[in-house]
Structures are given as structure tokens and as C-alpha cells.
Tab-separated table of C-alpha atoms in Angstrom:
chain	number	residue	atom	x	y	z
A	290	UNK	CA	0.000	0.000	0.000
A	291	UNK	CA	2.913	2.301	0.349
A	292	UNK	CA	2.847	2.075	-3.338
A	293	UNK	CA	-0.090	2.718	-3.693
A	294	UNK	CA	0.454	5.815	-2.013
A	295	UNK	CA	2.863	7.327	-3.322
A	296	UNK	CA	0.631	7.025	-6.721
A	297	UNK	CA	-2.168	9.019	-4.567
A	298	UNK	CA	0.592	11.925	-3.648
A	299	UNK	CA	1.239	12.321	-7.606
A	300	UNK	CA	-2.793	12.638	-8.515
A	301	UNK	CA	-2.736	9.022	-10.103
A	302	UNK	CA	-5.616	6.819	-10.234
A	303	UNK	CA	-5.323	3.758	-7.663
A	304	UNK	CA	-7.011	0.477	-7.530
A	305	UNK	CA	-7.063	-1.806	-4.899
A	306	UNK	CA	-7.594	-5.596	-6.004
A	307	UNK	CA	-8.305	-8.209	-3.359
A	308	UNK	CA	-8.435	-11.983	-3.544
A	309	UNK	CA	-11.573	-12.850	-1.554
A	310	UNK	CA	-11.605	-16.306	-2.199
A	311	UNK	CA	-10.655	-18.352	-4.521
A	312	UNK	CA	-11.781	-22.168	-5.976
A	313	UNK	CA	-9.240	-25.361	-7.851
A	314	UNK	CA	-5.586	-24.151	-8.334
A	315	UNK	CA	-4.463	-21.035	-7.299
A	316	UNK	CA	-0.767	-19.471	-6.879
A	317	UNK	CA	-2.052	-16.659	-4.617
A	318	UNK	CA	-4.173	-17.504	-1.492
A	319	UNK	CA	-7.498	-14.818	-0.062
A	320	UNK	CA	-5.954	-12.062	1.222
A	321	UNK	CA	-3.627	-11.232	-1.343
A	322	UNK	CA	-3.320	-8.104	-2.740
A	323	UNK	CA	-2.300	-5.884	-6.179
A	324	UNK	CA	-2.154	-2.423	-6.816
A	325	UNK	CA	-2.461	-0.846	-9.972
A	326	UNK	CA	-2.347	2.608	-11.606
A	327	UNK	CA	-4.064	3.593	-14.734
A	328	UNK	CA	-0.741	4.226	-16.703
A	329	UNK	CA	0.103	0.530	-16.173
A	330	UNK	CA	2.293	-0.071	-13.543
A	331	UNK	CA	1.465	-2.260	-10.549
A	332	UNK	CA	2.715	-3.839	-6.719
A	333	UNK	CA	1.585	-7.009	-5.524
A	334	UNK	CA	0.250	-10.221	-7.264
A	335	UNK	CA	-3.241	-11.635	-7.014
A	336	UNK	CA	-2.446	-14.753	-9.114
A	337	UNK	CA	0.809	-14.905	-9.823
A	338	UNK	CA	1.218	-13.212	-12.893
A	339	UNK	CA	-1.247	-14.414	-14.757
A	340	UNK	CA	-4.183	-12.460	-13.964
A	341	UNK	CA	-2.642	-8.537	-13.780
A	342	UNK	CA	-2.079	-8.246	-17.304
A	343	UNK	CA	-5.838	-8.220	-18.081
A	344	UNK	CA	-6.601	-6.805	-14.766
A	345	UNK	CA	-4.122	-3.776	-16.006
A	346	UNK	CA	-5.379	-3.536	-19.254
A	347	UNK	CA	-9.211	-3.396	-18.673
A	348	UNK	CA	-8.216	-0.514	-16.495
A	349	UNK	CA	-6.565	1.652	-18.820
A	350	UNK	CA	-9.072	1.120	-21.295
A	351	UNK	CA	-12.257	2.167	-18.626
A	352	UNK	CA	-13.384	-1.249	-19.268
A	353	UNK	CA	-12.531	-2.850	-15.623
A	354	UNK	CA	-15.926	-2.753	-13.897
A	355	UNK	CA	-18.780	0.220	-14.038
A	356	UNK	CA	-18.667	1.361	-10.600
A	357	UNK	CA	-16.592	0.455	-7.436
A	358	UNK	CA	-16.346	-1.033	-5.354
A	359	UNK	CA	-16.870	-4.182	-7.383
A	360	UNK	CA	-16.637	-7.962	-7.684
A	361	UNK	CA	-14.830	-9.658	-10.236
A	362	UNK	CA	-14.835	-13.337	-10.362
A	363	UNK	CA	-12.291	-15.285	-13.272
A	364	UNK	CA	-13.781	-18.931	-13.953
A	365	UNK	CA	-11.814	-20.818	-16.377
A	366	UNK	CA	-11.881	-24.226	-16.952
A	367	UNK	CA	-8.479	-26.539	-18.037
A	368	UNK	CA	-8.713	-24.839	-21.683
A	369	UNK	CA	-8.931	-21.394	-20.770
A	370	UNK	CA	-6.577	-21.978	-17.851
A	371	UNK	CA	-3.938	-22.532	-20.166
A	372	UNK	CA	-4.072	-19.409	-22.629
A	373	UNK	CA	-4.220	-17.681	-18.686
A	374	UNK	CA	-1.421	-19.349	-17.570
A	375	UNK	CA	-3.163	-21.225	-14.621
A	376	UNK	CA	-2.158	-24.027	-14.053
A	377	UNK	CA	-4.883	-26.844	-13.845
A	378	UNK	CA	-7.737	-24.045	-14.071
A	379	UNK	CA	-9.398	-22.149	-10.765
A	380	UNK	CA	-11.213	-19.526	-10.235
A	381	UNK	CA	-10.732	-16.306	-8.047
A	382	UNK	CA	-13.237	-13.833	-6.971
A	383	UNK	CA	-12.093	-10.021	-6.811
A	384	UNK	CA	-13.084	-7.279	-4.905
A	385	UNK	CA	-12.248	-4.243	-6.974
A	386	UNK	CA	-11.683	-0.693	-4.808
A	387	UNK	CA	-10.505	2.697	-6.075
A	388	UNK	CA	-8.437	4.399	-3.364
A	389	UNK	CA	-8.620	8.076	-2.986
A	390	UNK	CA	-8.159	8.289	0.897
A	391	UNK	CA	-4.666	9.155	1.363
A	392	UNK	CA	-5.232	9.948	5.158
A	393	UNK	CA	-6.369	6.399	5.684
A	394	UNK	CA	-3.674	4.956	3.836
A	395	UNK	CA	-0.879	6.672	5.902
A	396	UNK	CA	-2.783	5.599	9.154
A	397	UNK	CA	-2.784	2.223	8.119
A	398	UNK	CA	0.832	2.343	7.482
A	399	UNK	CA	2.176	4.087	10.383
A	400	UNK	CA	0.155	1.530	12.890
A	401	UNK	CA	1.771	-1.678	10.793
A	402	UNK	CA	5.117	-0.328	10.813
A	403	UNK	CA	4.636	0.694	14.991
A	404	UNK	CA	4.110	-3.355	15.111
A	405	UNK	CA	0.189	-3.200	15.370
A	406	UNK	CA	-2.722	-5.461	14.135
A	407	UNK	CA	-5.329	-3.209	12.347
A	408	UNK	CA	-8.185	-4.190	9.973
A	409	UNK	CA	-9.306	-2.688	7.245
A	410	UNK	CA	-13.326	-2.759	6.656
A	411	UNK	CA	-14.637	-1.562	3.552
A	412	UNK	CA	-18.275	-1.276	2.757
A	413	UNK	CA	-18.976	-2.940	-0.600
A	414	UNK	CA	-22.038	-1.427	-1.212
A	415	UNK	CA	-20.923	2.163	-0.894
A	416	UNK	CA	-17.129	1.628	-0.497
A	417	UNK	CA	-16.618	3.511	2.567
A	418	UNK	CA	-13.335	2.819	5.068
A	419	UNK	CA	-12.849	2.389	8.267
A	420	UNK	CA	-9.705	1.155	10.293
A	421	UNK	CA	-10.435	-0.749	12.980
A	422	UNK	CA	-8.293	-2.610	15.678
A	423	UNK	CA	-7.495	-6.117	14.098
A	424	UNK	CA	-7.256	-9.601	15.588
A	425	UNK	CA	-4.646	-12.008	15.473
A	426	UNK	CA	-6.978	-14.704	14.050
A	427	UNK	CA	-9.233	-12.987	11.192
A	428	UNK	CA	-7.270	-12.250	8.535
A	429	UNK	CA	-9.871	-11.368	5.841
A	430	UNK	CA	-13.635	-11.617	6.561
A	431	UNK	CA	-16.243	-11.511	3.748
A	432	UNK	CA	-19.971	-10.841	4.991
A	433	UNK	CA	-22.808	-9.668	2.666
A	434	UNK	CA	-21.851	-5.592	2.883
A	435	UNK	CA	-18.680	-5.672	4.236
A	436	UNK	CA	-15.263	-7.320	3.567
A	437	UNK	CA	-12.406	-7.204	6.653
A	438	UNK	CA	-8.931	-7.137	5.658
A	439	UNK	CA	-6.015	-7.558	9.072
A	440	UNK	CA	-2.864	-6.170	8.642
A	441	UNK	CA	0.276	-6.427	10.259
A	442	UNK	CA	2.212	-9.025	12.360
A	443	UNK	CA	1.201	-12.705	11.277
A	444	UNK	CA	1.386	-15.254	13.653
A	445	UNK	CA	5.313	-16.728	13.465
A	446	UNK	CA	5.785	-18.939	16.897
A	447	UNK	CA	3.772	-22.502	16.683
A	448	UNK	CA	4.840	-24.220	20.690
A	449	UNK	CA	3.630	-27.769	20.849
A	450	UNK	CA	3.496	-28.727	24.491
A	451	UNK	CA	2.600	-27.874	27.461
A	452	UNK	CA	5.873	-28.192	29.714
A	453	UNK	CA	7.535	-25.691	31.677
A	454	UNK	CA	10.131	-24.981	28.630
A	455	UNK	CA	7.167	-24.184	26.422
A	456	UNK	CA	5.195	-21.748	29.292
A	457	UNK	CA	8.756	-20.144	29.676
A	458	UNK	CA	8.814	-19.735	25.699
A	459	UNK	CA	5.363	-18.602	25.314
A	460	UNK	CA	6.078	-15.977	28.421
A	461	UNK	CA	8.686	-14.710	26.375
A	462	UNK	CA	6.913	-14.559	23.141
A	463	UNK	CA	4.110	-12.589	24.353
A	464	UNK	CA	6.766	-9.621	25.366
């Protein structure tokens, strides 16, 4: 998103794409995210490579979705998989967002890089924002108006046990 950003500060159109879920074989798992700008350049992956081309070019030529936010969903079957470059065929479902608040953006920065959890919840019907705290085990949330996106610090200490090594260890992890 700091990408996406720094597109905002110049006056460049941003979109926001978001794997929401996704169906077969897929290279990028829900929760993944791309941006894009309208003069072609992009950060992130939501498929792997295969996907952003068209993604990019339906959104320089207006052609992406009518109004956003927006759901996208690619289907392909083992034919179409392979012009695509998927392997084995899946399918993906999209939510589309154009970003315009810049404030939001650098909030949502600044608490990820101060080591906090915080979730992003857009409205999908009128694609209002609002930054919540986030929890450790909801990573993306998809209800009928809303989606819930957490950011920051992903879970990276699995203790198996339940000896006095492993309270000391957990103790210490919690710090």
C-alpha cells in the first residue's frame, strides 16, 4: 500500500484488487493483494502473474468494472486456464476498490510499521473505510456488505506442548 500511495501523492488513479476467495488451483491464497495505476504499472500479485495483465489492461481502457467497489470473479476451466497461464484451471473472486483516501492509507501504514494489528473494513455497497483494531486470528472476513482485511504481524511462533520450557517460551513470546 505504500505504493499505492505514493501514486495518490502524484494525482494518479489507484485500484485496490483483493483476492476474496478463490476455488481449484491457485498461486495466490485470499488475502492477497495488487495495486495498480491507470498508466500501467502495478505492486503485488493476485495470481501470480497471470491475472494482472488483463486486470491492467481493462483498467486503462475504462473497461474494468462500471462502478466500485466491485466484484470480479475469473472462472476458467483446463482450456482457458492454459491461454491464462493457470495451471490446472481455478477460479478467483475479486473485490475491486478505487483508493482516494490518502489519510487512511498513511494511518494504516504508520500503525503496521509501529508493530500493530489493524483491519481494514470496507463497505462494498458504498465503499466507505474504516480502520479498525485487528485480531490475530481474522485475517480477511467476507460478509454480505462488508469485507475485513487484518494487517500487520502474522502469527510466526507454533509451541507444541505444554511443559515448563514451552510456558517459559510462550512468556517470552508474548513480550
Amino acid at each position: 500500500l505504500s505504493t499505492a500511495l505514493k501514486w495518490l501523492s502524484s494525482g494518479e488513479q489507484v485500484v485496490l484488487v483483493t483476492v476474496l476467495k478463490t476455488w481449484g488451483s491457485s498461486p495466490r491464497p485470499p488475502g492477497s493483494l495488487m495495486v495498480m495505476n491507470h498508466s500501467g504499472k502495478y505492486a503485488g500479485s493476485v495470481s501470480g502473474g497471470c491475472i494482472e495483465q488483463i486486470l491492467i489492461e481493462r483498467f486503462q481502457t475504462n473497461q474494468l468494472v462500471d462502478s466500485y467497489p466491485a466484484f470480479l470473479k475469473y472462472g476458467v476451466n483446463i482450456q482457458r486456464a492454459s491461454e491464462l497461464g493457470l495451471p490446472c484451471g481455478g477460479q478467483l473472486l475479486l473485490l475491486i476498490e478505487q483508493l482516494s483516501d490518502q489519510r487512511s492509507i498513511e494511518k494504516l501504514l504508520a500503525e503496521i510499521s509501529q508493530g500493530k494489528l489493524i483491519a481494514r473494513k470496507v463497505d462494498t455497497n458504498t465503499g466507505a473505510v474504516e480502520l479498525l483494531n485487528g485480531k490475530a486470528d481474522l485475517e480477511l472476513q467476507q460478509t454480505d456488505g462488508e469485507v475485513i482485511k487484518t494487517f500487520g504481524p502474522a502469527w510466526q511462533l507454533f509451541i507444541i506442548g505444554n511443559g515448563q520450557i514451552a510456558l517459559q517460551l510462550a512468556r517470552m513470546a508474548l513480550q
